PDB file of C-alpha atoms and ligand atoms in Angstrom:
ATOM      1  CA  MET R   1     -21.477 -50.620  84.888  1.00  0.00           C
ATOM      2  CA  ASN R   2     -21.356 -53.602  87.537  1.00  0.00           C
ATOM      3  CA  ILE R   3     -17.221 -53.567  88.356  1.00  0.00           C
ATOM      4  CA  ILE R   4     -15.458 -55.202  90.844  1.00  0.00           C
ATOM      5  CA  LEU R   5     -11.592 -54.772  91.942  1.00  0.00           C
ATOM      6  CA  LEU R   6      -9.104 -57.355  92.541  1.00  0.00           C
ATOM      7  CA  GLY R   7      -5.579 -56.814  93.811  1.00  0.00           C
ATOM      8  CA  PRO R   8      -2.957 -58.149  96.894  1.00  0.00           C
ATOM      9  CA  PRO R   9      -3.713 -55.706  99.867  1.00  0.00           C
ATOM     10  CA  GLY R  10      -1.568 -52.304  99.223  1.00  0.00           C
ATOM     11  CA  ALA R  11      -2.314 -52.931  95.274  1.00  0.00           C
ATOM     12  CA  GLY R  12      -4.236 -49.801  94.494  1.00  0.00           C
ATOM     13  CA  LYS R  13      -7.774 -50.618  94.697  1.00  0.00           C
ATOM     14  CA  GLY R  14      -8.994 -47.432  96.990  1.00  0.00           C
ATOM     15  CA  THR R  15      -6.699 -45.134  95.353  1.00  0.00           C
ATOM     16  CA  GLN R  16      -7.936 -46.383  92.216  1.00  0.00           C
ATOM     17  CA  ALA R  17     -11.528 -46.526  93.116  1.00  0.00           C
ATOM     18  CA  LYS R  18     -12.500 -43.053  94.024  1.00  0.00           C
ATOM     19  CA  GLN R  19     -10.787 -41.478  90.672  1.00  0.00           C
ATOM     20  CA  ILE R  20     -12.779 -44.457  89.193  1.00  0.00           C
ATOM     21  CA  SER R  21     -16.197 -43.475  90.922  1.00  0.00           C
ATOM     22  CA  ASP R  22     -16.216 -39.840  90.297  1.00  0.00           C
ATOM     23  CA  LYS R  23     -15.631 -40.169  86.723  1.00  0.00           C
ATOM     24  CA  TYR R  24     -18.210 -42.892  86.151  1.00  0.00           C
ATOM     25  CA  ASN R  25     -20.693 -41.689  88.093  1.00  0.00           C
ATOM     26  CA  ILE R  26     -21.213 -45.334  90.626  1.00  0.00           C
ATOM     27  CA  PRO R  27     -20.794 -45.724  94.288  1.00  0.00           C
ATOM     28  CA  HIS R  28     -17.478 -46.533  95.674  1.00  0.00           C
ATOM     29  CA  ILE R  29     -18.445 -49.726  98.226  1.00  0.00           C
ATOM     30  CA  SER R  30     -15.605 -50.967 100.476  1.00  0.00           C
ATOM     31  CA  THR R  31     -15.687 -53.507 102.642  1.00  0.00           C
ATOM     32  CA  GLY R  32     -12.598 -52.393 104.853  1.00  0.00           C
ATOM     33  CA  ASP R  33     -14.525 -48.984 104.751  1.00  0.00           C
ATOM     34  CA  ILE R  34     -17.959 -50.376 105.724  1.00  0.00           C
ATOM     35  CA  PHE R  35     -16.425 -52.609 109.069  1.00  0.00           C
ATOM     36  CA  ARG R  36     -13.757 -50.001 109.770  1.00  0.00           C
ATOM     37  CA  LYS R  37     -17.376 -47.267 110.298  1.00  0.00           C
ATOM     38  CA  ASN R  38     -19.238 -50.469 112.469  1.00  0.00           C
ATOM     39  CA  ILE R  39     -15.574 -50.379 114.716  1.00  0.00           C
ATOM     40  CA  SER R  40     -15.430 -47.155 115.131  1.00  0.00           C
ATOM     41  CA  GLU R  41     -19.060 -46.772 116.012  1.00  0.00           C
ATOM     42  CA  LYS R  42     -18.899 -50.019 118.342  1.00  0.00           C
ATOM     43  CA  THR R  43     -21.977 -51.948 116.979  1.00  0.00           C
ATOM     44  CA  GLU R  44     -22.541 -55.290 117.089  1.00  0.00           C
ATOM     45  CA  LEU R  45     -20.957 -56.492 113.477  1.00  0.00           C
ATOM     46  CA  GLY R  46     -18.298 -54.157 114.546  1.00  0.00           C
ATOM     47  CA  VAL R  47     -17.116 -55.686 117.292  1.00  0.00           C
ATOM     48  CA  LYS R  48     -17.767 -59.446 116.026  1.00  0.00           C
ATOM     49  CA  ALA R  49     -15.405 -57.894 113.115  1.00  0.00           C
ATOM     50  CA  GLN R  50     -12.449 -56.373 115.052  1.00  0.00           C
ATOM     51  CA  GLY R  51     -10.602 -59.545 116.101  1.00  0.00           C
ATOM     52  CA  TYR R  52     -10.169 -60.438 112.289  1.00  0.00           C
ATOM     53  CA  ILE R  53      -9.101 -57.287 111.298  1.00  0.00           C
ATOM     54  CA  ASP R  54      -6.544 -56.865 114.087  1.00  0.00           C
ATOM     55  CA  LYS R  55      -5.026 -60.263 113.210  1.00  0.00           C
ATOM     56  CA  GLY R  56      -5.036 -59.622 109.490  1.00  0.00           C
ATOM     57  CA  LEU R  57      -7.570 -62.419 108.992  1.00  0.00           C
ATOM     58  CA  LEU R  58     -10.631 -61.962 106.522  1.00  0.00           C
ATOM     59  CA  VAL R  59     -14.152 -61.655 108.347  1.00  0.00           C
ATOM     60  CA  PRO R  60     -15.940 -64.705 107.972  1.00  0.00           C
ATOM     61  CA  ASP R  61     -18.170 -65.221 104.865  1.00  0.00           C
ATOM     62  CA  GLU R  62     -21.732 -65.345 106.862  1.00  0.00           C
ATOM     63  CA  LEU R  63     -20.532 -61.653 108.520  1.00  0.00           C
ATOM     64  CA  THR R  64     -19.704 -60.059 104.817  1.00  0.00           C
ATOM     65  CA  ILE R  65     -22.079 -62.023 102.253  1.00  0.00           C
ATOM     66  CA  ASP R  66     -25.377 -60.025 103.488  1.00  0.00           C
ATOM     67  CA  ILE R  67     -23.448 -56.638 103.969  1.00  0.00           C
ATOM     68  CA  VAL R  68     -22.761 -56.649 100.577  1.00  0.00           C
ATOM     69  CA  LYS R  69     -26.075 -57.808  99.500  1.00  0.00           C
ATOM     70  CA  ASP R  70     -27.667 -54.804 101.186  1.00  0.00           C
ATOM     71  CA  ARG R  71     -25.747 -52.014 100.331  1.00  0.00           C
ATOM     72  CA  LEU R  72     -26.477 -53.355  97.129  1.00  0.00           C
ATOM     73  CA  SER R  73     -29.709 -53.247  97.114  1.00  0.00           C
ATOM     74  CA  ASN R  74     -29.564 -49.218  97.690  1.00  0.00           C
ATOM     75  CA  VAL R  75     -31.014 -47.264  94.834  1.00  0.00           C
ATOM     76  CA  ASP R  76     -27.618 -45.673  94.274  1.00  0.00           C
ATOM     77  CA  CYS R  77     -26.499 -49.084  92.712  1.00  0.00           C
ATOM     78  CA  LYS R  78     -29.070 -49.032  90.471  1.00  0.00           C
ATOM     79  CA  ASN R  79     -26.956 -48.061  87.277  1.00  0.00           C
ATOM     80  CA  GLY R  80     -23.493 -49.473  88.477  1.00  0.00           C
ATOM     81  CA  PHE R  81     -21.311 -49.958  91.414  1.00  0.00           C
ATOM     82  CA  LEU R  82     -17.571 -50.889  92.145  1.00  0.00           C
ATOM     83  CA  LEU R  83     -16.799 -53.104  95.062  1.00  0.00           C
ATOM     84  CA  ASP R  84     -13.392 -53.021  96.698  1.00  0.00           C
ATOM     85  CA  GLY R  85     -12.409 -55.521  98.624  1.00  0.00           C
ATOM     86  CA  PHE R  86     -14.955 -58.299  97.997  1.00  0.00           C
ATOM     87  CA  PRO R  87     -15.363 -60.611  96.589  1.00  0.00           C
ATOM     88  CA  ARG R  88     -12.014 -61.845  98.883  1.00  0.00           C
ATOM     89  CA  THR R  89     -13.367 -65.812  98.608  1.00  0.00           C
ATOM     90  CA  VAL R  90     -15.004 -68.455  95.839  1.00  0.00           C
ATOM     91  CA  LYS R  91     -17.768 -68.681  97.828  1.00  0.00           C
ATOM     92  CA  GLN R  92     -18.664 -64.470  98.664  1.00  0.00           C
ATOM     93  CA  ALA R  93     -18.026 -64.885  94.416  1.00  0.00           C
ATOM     94  CA  GLU R  94     -20.606 -67.747  94.012  1.00  0.00           C
ATOM     95  CA  ALA R  95     -23.081 -65.885  96.207  1.00  0.00           C
ATOM     96  CA  LEU R  96     -22.393 -62.686  94.268  1.00  0.00           C
ATOM     97  CA  ASP R  97     -23.091 -64.159  91.062  1.00  0.00           C
ATOM     98  CA  LEU R  98     -26.097 -65.515  92.577  1.00  0.00           C
ATOM     99  CA  PHE R  99     -27.382 -62.498  94.393  1.00  0.00           C
ATOM    100  CA  LEU R 100     -26.868 -60.772  91.021  1.00  0.00           C
ATOM    101  CA  GLU R 101     -28.072 -63.238  87.998  1.00  0.00           C
ATOM    102  CA  ASP R 102     -31.863 -63.117  90.371  1.00  0.00           C
ATOM    103  CA  LYS R 103     -31.756 -59.447  89.487  1.00  0.00           C
ATOM    104  CA  GLU R 104     -30.721 -60.222  86.284  1.00  0.00           C
ATOM    105  CA  HIS R 105     -27.620 -58.483  86.249  1.00  0.00           C
ATOM    106  CA  LYS R 106     -23.480 -59.252  86.039  1.00  0.00           C
ATOM    107  CA  ILE R 107     -20.142 -58.127  86.564  1.00  0.00           C
ATOM    108  CA  ASP R 108     -18.830 -56.063  83.985  1.00  0.00           C
ATOM    109  CA  TYR R 109     -15.372 -56.154  84.272  1.00  0.00           C
ATOM    110  CA  ALA R 110     -13.195 -57.777  87.362  1.00  0.00           C
ATOM    111  CA  LEU R 111     -10.290 -55.685  87.052  1.00  0.00           C
ATOM    112  CA  LEU R 112      -6.761 -57.017  88.688  1.00  0.00           C
ATOM    113  CA  ILE R 113      -4.787 -54.438  89.702  1.00  0.00           C
ATOM    114  CA  LYS R 114      -1.089 -56.509  89.766  1.00  0.00           C
ATOM    115  CA  VAL R 115       1.806 -55.493  92.162  1.00  0.00           C
ATOM    116  CA  PRO R 116       4.760 -57.968  92.982  1.00  0.00           C
ATOM    117  CA  GLU R 117       4.794 -58.805  96.611  1.00  0.00           C
ATOM    118  CA  SER R 118       8.177 -57.157  97.293  1.00  0.00           C
ATOM    119  CA  SER R 119       6.624 -53.910  96.759  1.00  0.00           C
ATOM    120  CA  ILE R 120       3.488 -54.292  98.993  1.00  0.00           C
ATOM    121  CA  LEU R 121       5.348 -54.029 102.154  1.00  0.00           C
ATOM    122  CA  GLU R 122       6.750 -50.602 101.751  1.00  0.00           C
ATOM    123  CA  ARG R 123       3.304 -49.456 100.547  1.00  0.00           C
ATOM    124  CA  MET R 124       1.649 -50.672 103.333  1.00  0.00           C
ATOM    125  CA  THR R 125       3.855 -49.336 105.815  1.00  0.00           C
ATOM    126  CA  GLY R 126       3.982 -46.119 104.409  1.00  0.00           C
ATOM    127  CA  ARG R 127      -0.155 -45.930 103.970  1.00  0.00           C
ATOM    128  CA  ARG R 128      -2.091 -43.333 105.730  1.00  0.00           C
ATOM    129  CA  VAL R 129      -5.460 -43.447 105.539  1.00  0.00           C
ATOM    130  CA  CYS R 130      -8.247 -40.471 106.385  1.00  0.00           C
ATOM    131  CA  SER R 131     -10.389 -40.865 109.753  1.00  0.00           C
ATOM    132  CA  LYS R 132     -12.870 -39.961 108.024  1.00  0.00           C
ATOM    133  CA  CYS R 133     -13.929 -40.204 104.588  1.00  0.00           C
ATOM    134  CA  GLY R 134     -10.917 -43.011 103.700  1.00  0.00           C
ATOM    135  CA  ALA R 135      -8.783 -41.208 101.049  1.00  0.00           C
ATOM    136  CA  SER R 136      -5.696 -42.924 101.112  1.00  0.00           C
ATOM    137  CA  TYR R 137      -2.185 -41.483 101.141  1.00  0.00           C
ATOM    138  CA  HIS R 138       1.152 -42.554 101.467  1.00  0.00           C
ATOM    139  CA  ILE R 139       4.234 -40.899 103.189  1.00  0.00           C
ATOM    140  CA  LYS R 140       6.391 -41.192  99.701  1.00  0.00           C
ATOM    141  CA  PHE R 141       4.476 -41.996  96.878  1.00  0.00           C
ATOM    142  CA  ASN R 142       1.098 -39.752  97.581  1.00  0.00           C
ATOM    143  CA  PRO R 143       1.380 -37.263 100.891  1.00  0.00           C
ATOM    144  CA  SER R 144      -1.230 -35.010 101.117  1.00  0.00           C
ATOM    145  CA  LYS R 145      -1.035 -31.665 100.319  1.00  0.00           C
ATOM    146  CA  VAL R 146      -1.100 -30.148 104.029  1.00  0.00           C
ATOM    147  CA  ALA R 147       0.583 -32.578 106.699  1.00  0.00           C
ATOM    148  CA  GLY R 148      -0.992 -35.004 108.447  1.00  0.00           C
ATOM    149  CA  LYS R 149      -5.097 -33.451 107.188  1.00  0.00           C
ATOM    150  CA  CYS R 150      -6.541 -34.970 103.867  1.00  0.00           C
ATOM    151  CA  ASP R 151      -6.947 -33.335 100.477  1.00  0.00           C
ATOM    152  CA  ILE R 152     -10.578 -33.967 100.484  1.00  0.00           C
ATOM    153  CA  CYS R 153     -12.040 -33.444 103.221  1.00  0.00           C
ATOM    154  CA  GLY R 154      -9.680 -31.359 105.865  1.00  0.00           C
ATOM    155  CA  SER R 155      -9.814 -34.243 108.099  1.00  0.00           C
ATOM    156  CA  ASP R 156      -6.905 -36.358 110.702  1.00  0.00           C
ATOM    157  CA  ILE R 157      -4.887 -38.447 108.541  1.00  0.00           C
ATOM    158  CA  ILE R 158      -4.060 -42.107 109.912  1.00  0.00           C
ATOM    159  CA  GLN R 159      -2.250 -44.880 110.481  1.00  0.00           C
ATOM    160  CA  ARG R 160      -4.304 -47.664 110.216  1.00  0.00           C
ATOM    161  CA  LYS R 161      -4.072 -50.583 112.677  1.00  0.00           C
ATOM    162  CA  ASP R 162      -3.368 -53.571 110.792  1.00  0.00           C
ATOM    163  CA  ASP R 163      -1.321 -51.875 108.403  1.00  0.00           C
ATOM    164  CA  SER R 164       1.932 -52.474 110.600  1.00  0.00           C
ATOM    165  CA  GLU R 165       4.644 -55.235 109.254  1.00  0.00           C
ATOM    166  CA  GLU R 166       3.318 -58.488 111.054  1.00  0.00           C
ATOM    167  CA  THR R 167      -0.069 -58.647 110.355  1.00  0.00           C
ATOM    168  CA  VAL R 168       0.773 -57.399 106.591  1.00  0.00           C
ATOM    169  CA  GLN R 169       2.859 -60.566 106.199  1.00  0.00           C
ATOM    170  CA  GLU R 170      -0.236 -62.622 107.293  1.00  0.00           C
ATOM    171  CA  ARG R 171      -2.773 -60.554 104.738  1.00  0.00           C
ATOM    172  CA  LEU R 172      -0.520 -61.269 101.625  1.00  0.00           C
ATOM    173  CA  ASP R 173      -0.507 -65.119 103.317  1.00  0.00           C
ATOM    174  CA  VAL R 174      -4.200 -64.766 103.115  1.00  0.00           C
ATOM    175  CA  TYR R 175      -4.548 -63.285 100.042  1.00  0.00           C
ATOM    176  CA  SER R 176      -2.521 -65.721  97.926  1.00  0.00           C
ATOM    177  CA  ARG R 177      -4.719 -68.388  99.729  1.00  0.00           C
ATOM    178  CA  GLN R 178      -8.259 -67.133  99.630  1.00  0.00           C
ATOM    179  CA  THR R 179      -8.678 -64.498  97.454  1.00  0.00           C
ATOM    180  CA  GLU R 180      -5.518 -65.206  94.671  1.00  0.00           C
ATOM    181  CA  PRO R 181      -7.756 -68.190  93.568  1.00  0.00           C
ATOM    182  CA  LEU R 182     -10.870 -65.395  91.957  1.00  0.00           C
ATOM    183  CA  ILE R 183      -8.153 -65.031  89.587  1.00  0.00           C
ATOM    184  CA  ASP R 184      -9.030 -67.714  88.137  1.00  0.00           C
ATOM    185  CA  TYR R 185     -12.682 -67.457  88.441  1.00  0.00           C
ATOM    186  CA  TYR R 186     -13.162 -64.658  86.911  1.00  0.00           C
ATOM    187  CA  THR R 187     -10.459 -65.471  84.035  1.00  0.00           C
ATOM    188  CA  SER R 188     -13.027 -68.626  82.989  1.00  0.00           C
ATOM    189  CA  ALA R 189     -15.958 -66.219  83.561  1.00  0.00           C
ATOM    190  CA  LYS R 190     -14.057 -64.022  80.458  1.00  0.00           C
ATOM    191  CA  ILE R 191     -14.058 -60.777  82.693  1.00  0.00           C
ATOM    192  CA  LEU R 192     -10.672 -60.916  83.908  1.00  0.00           C
ATOM    193  CA  CYS R 193      -8.717 -57.992  83.108  1.00  0.00           C
ATOM    194  CA  ALA R 194      -5.303 -57.115  84.543  1.00  0.00           C
ATOM    195  CA  VAL R 195      -3.133 -53.673  84.711  1.00  0.00           C
ATOM    196  CA  ASP R 196       0.312 -52.916  85.766  1.00  0.00           C
ATOM    197  CA  GLY R 197      -0.014 -50.992  89.764  1.00  0.00           C
ATOM    198  CA  THR R 198       3.826 -50.959  89.794  1.00  0.00           C
ATOM    199  CA  GLN R 199       3.155 -47.614  87.630  1.00  0.00           C
ATOM    200  CA  ASP R 200       2.182 -44.127  88.836  1.00  0.00           C
ATOM    201  CA  ILE R 201      -1.307 -43.438  90.009  1.00  0.00           C
ATOM    202  CA  ASP R 202      -2.267 -41.415  87.198  1.00  0.00           C
ATOM    203  CA  VAL R 203      -0.713 -43.731  85.089  1.00  0.00           C
ATOM    204  CA  VAL R 204      -2.518 -46.740  86.321  1.00  0.00           C
ATOM    205  CA  PHE R 205      -5.463 -44.729  86.281  1.00  0.00           C
ATOM    206  CA  GLU R 206      -5.119 -44.031  82.129  1.00  0.00           C
ATOM    207  CA  ASN R 207      -4.721 -47.876  81.947  1.00  0.00           C
ATOM    208  CA  VAL R 208      -7.978 -48.298  83.841  1.00  0.00           C
ATOM    209  CA  CYS R 209      -9.688 -45.733  81.821  1.00  0.00           C
ATOM    210  CA  ASP R 210      -8.695 -47.544  78.105  1.00  0.00           C
ATOM    211  CA  ILE R 211     -10.148 -50.889  79.754  1.00  0.00           C
ATOM    212  CA  LEU R 212     -13.557 -49.639  80.985  1.00  0.00           C
ATOM    213  CA  GLY R 213     -14.046 -46.563  77.803  1.00  0.00           C
ATOM    214  CA  ARG R 214     -13.709 -43.006  78.189  1.00  0.00           C
TER     215      ARG R 214
HETATM  216  P1  LIG O   1      -5.313 -50.959  98.702  1.00  0.00           P
HETATM  217  O1  LIG O   1      -6.884 -50.296  98.669  1.00  0.00           O
HETATM  218  O2  LIG O   1      -5.411 -51.888  97.682  1.00  0.00           O
HETATM  219  O3  LIG O   1      -5.190 -51.935  99.793  1.00  0.00           O
HETATM  220  P2  LIG O   1      -4.431 -48.192  98.330  1.00  0.00           P
HETATM  221  O4  LIG O   1      -5.122 -47.897  97.564  1.00  0.00           O
HETATM  222  O5  LIG O   1      -4.823 -48.103  99.918  1.00  0.00           O
HETATM  223  O6  LIG O   1      -4.268 -49.671  97.944  1.00  0.00           O
HETATM  224  O7  LIG O   1      -2.693 -47.968  98.186  1.00  0.00           O
HETATM  225  C1  LIG O   1      -1.876 -48.724  99.188  1.00  0.00           C
HETATM  226  C2  LIG O   1      -0.405 -47.991  99.206  1.00  0.00           C
HETATM  227  O8  LIG O   1       0.125 -47.749  98.142  1.00  0.00           O
HETATM  228  C3  LIG O   1      -1.115 -46.028  99.596  1.00  0.00           C
HETATM  229  O9  LIG O   1      -0.531 -45.520 100.768  1.00  0.00           O
HETATM  230  C4  LIG O   1      -1.345 -45.356  98.264  1.00  0.00           C
HETATM  231  O10 LIG O   1      -0.936 -44.391  98.510  1.00  0.00           O
HETATM  232  C5  LIG O   1      -0.075 -45.958  97.809  1.00  0.00           C
HETATM  233  N1  LIG O   1       0.169 -46.414  96.199  1.00  0.00           N
HETATM  234  C6  LIG O   1      -1.339 -46.303  95.402  1.00  0.00           C
HETATM  235  N2  LIG O   1      -1.629 -46.417  94.554  1.00  0.00           N
HETATM  236  C7  LIG O   1       0.016 -46.089  94.134  1.00  0.00           C
HETATM  237  C8  LIG O   1       0.530 -46.578  92.799  1.00  0.00           C
HETATM  238  N3  LIG O   1       0.762 -46.637  91.897  1.00  0.00           N
HETATM  239  N4  LIG O   1       2.212 -45.780  93.160  1.00  0.00           N
HETATM  240  C9  LIG O   1       3.059 -46.093  94.181  1.00  0.00           C
HETATM  241  N5  LIG O   1       1.929 -45.830  95.395  1.00  0.00           N
HETATM  242  C10 LIG O   1       0.368 -46.333  95.398  1.00  0.00           C
HETATM  243  P1  LIG O   2      -6.754 -53.239 101.754  1.00  0.00           P
HETATM  244  O1  LIG O   2      -6.886 -52.140 101.576  1.00  0.00           O
HETATM  245  O2  LIG O   2      -4.924 -53.778 102.464  1.00  0.00           O
HETATM  246  O3  LIG O   2      -7.309 -54.373 101.043  1.00  0.00           O
HETATM  247  P2  LIG O   2      -9.405 -53.438 103.651  1.00  0.00           P
HETATM  248  O4  LIG O   2      -9.829 -52.260 103.804  1.00  0.00           O
HETATM  249  O5  LIG O   2     -10.039 -54.518 102.104  1.00  0.00           O
HETATM  250  O6  LIG O   2      -7.733 -54.014 102.764  1.00  0.00           O
HETATM  251  O7  LIG O   2      -9.532 -54.366 104.114  1.00  0.00           O
HETATM  252  C1  LIG O   2      -9.225 -54.519 105.462  1.00  0.00           C
HETATM  253  C2  LIG O   2      -9.429 -55.844 106.286  1.00  0.00           C
HETATM  254  O8  LIG O   2     -10.977 -55.730 106.616  1.00  0.00           O
HETATM  255  C3  LIG O   2      -9.396 -57.224 105.642  1.00  0.00           C
HETATM  256  O9  LIG O   2      -7.520 -57.139 106.327  1.00  0.00           O
HETATM  257  C4  LIG O   2     -10.065 -58.083 106.285  1.00  0.00           C
HETATM  258  O10 LIG O   2      -9.687 -57.933 107.877  1.00  0.00           O
HETATM  259  C5  LIG O   2     -11.380 -57.325 106.430  1.00  0.00           C
HETATM  260  N1  LIG O   2     -12.391 -57.695 105.087  1.00  0.00           N
HETATM  261  C6  LIG O   2     -12.201 -56.281 104.250  1.00  0.00           C
HETATM  262  N2  LIG O   2     -13.513 -56.739 102.658  1.00  0.00           N
HETATM  263  C7  LIG O   2     -13.408 -58.463 103.488  1.00  0.00           C
HETATM  264  C8  LIG O   2     -14.454 -59.107 103.107  1.00  0.00           C
HETATM  265  N3  LIG O   2     -14.579 -59.028 101.275  1.00  0.00           N
HETATM  266  N4  LIG O   2     -14.554 -60.749 103.463  1.00  0.00           N
HETATM  267  C9  LIG O   2     -13.448 -60.623 104.546  1.00  0.00           C
HETATM  268  N5  LIG O   2     -12.916 -59.855 105.106  1.00  0.00           N
HETATM  269  C10 LIG O   2     -12.744 -58.937 104.902  1.00  0.00           C
HETATM  270 ZN1  LIG O   3     -10.831 -36.824 104.220  1.00  0.00          ZN
END
């Protein structure tokens, strides 16, 4: 099963992705996580990407598309994959379609997690993430069991630099300008499915499973 997750920053893509990946046994590929790993390891890609990410802007398509193609060429993707945070532009979506077409594959579901802009700021500024495995927590809605430590791997939980109030506003603008057009793109392709992302995390996941099959 090949799935992509769509939705504004803070919609809960990463949170749902972890559960979907476990249940359906497909790798969770987050371009944000890939960039952050490269930034912490100070690779050439990380150095190039950091300036954009810190400002809340998208990393250019030329850098992003090849990374995803590489990752999807890995053997662990042959029975399916879950893309979280890619595509974010129509150009990325077209490149992904061409790449999959070449391999006689396609996307089965474009899953849109819908959350109104009014809820996003609280979600984003209260978000905390594991510095090692990327798991997402929230100080109010989804706190870790032990304060400051990841439930999954025990590493320290931190706040992302780009989750500050000013950067979040920029990211929301970028989303509506550059990423929202993908909703039409995948509606035309007849693979868009939407879930109400304002419900509790477990309820959202139940709705997702209703769509994907159990
Ligand atoms: P995204 O990957 O779409 O940016 P995350 O999964 O990181 O979003 O979630 C953003 C923040 O909102 C996190 O702090 C997360 O714990 C919290 N969150 C995720 N889903 C829900 C939900 N259904 N209700 C309340 N808070 C949520
Ligand atoms: P969020 O949790 O808000 O959805 P991500 O972790 O997916 O954020 O991405 C963090 C940042 O990494 C983005 O704001 C953007 O700068 C960069 N990024 C991630 N994925 C892409 C992509 N597909 N194209 C361009 N930039 C990206
Ligand atoms: Zn962790």
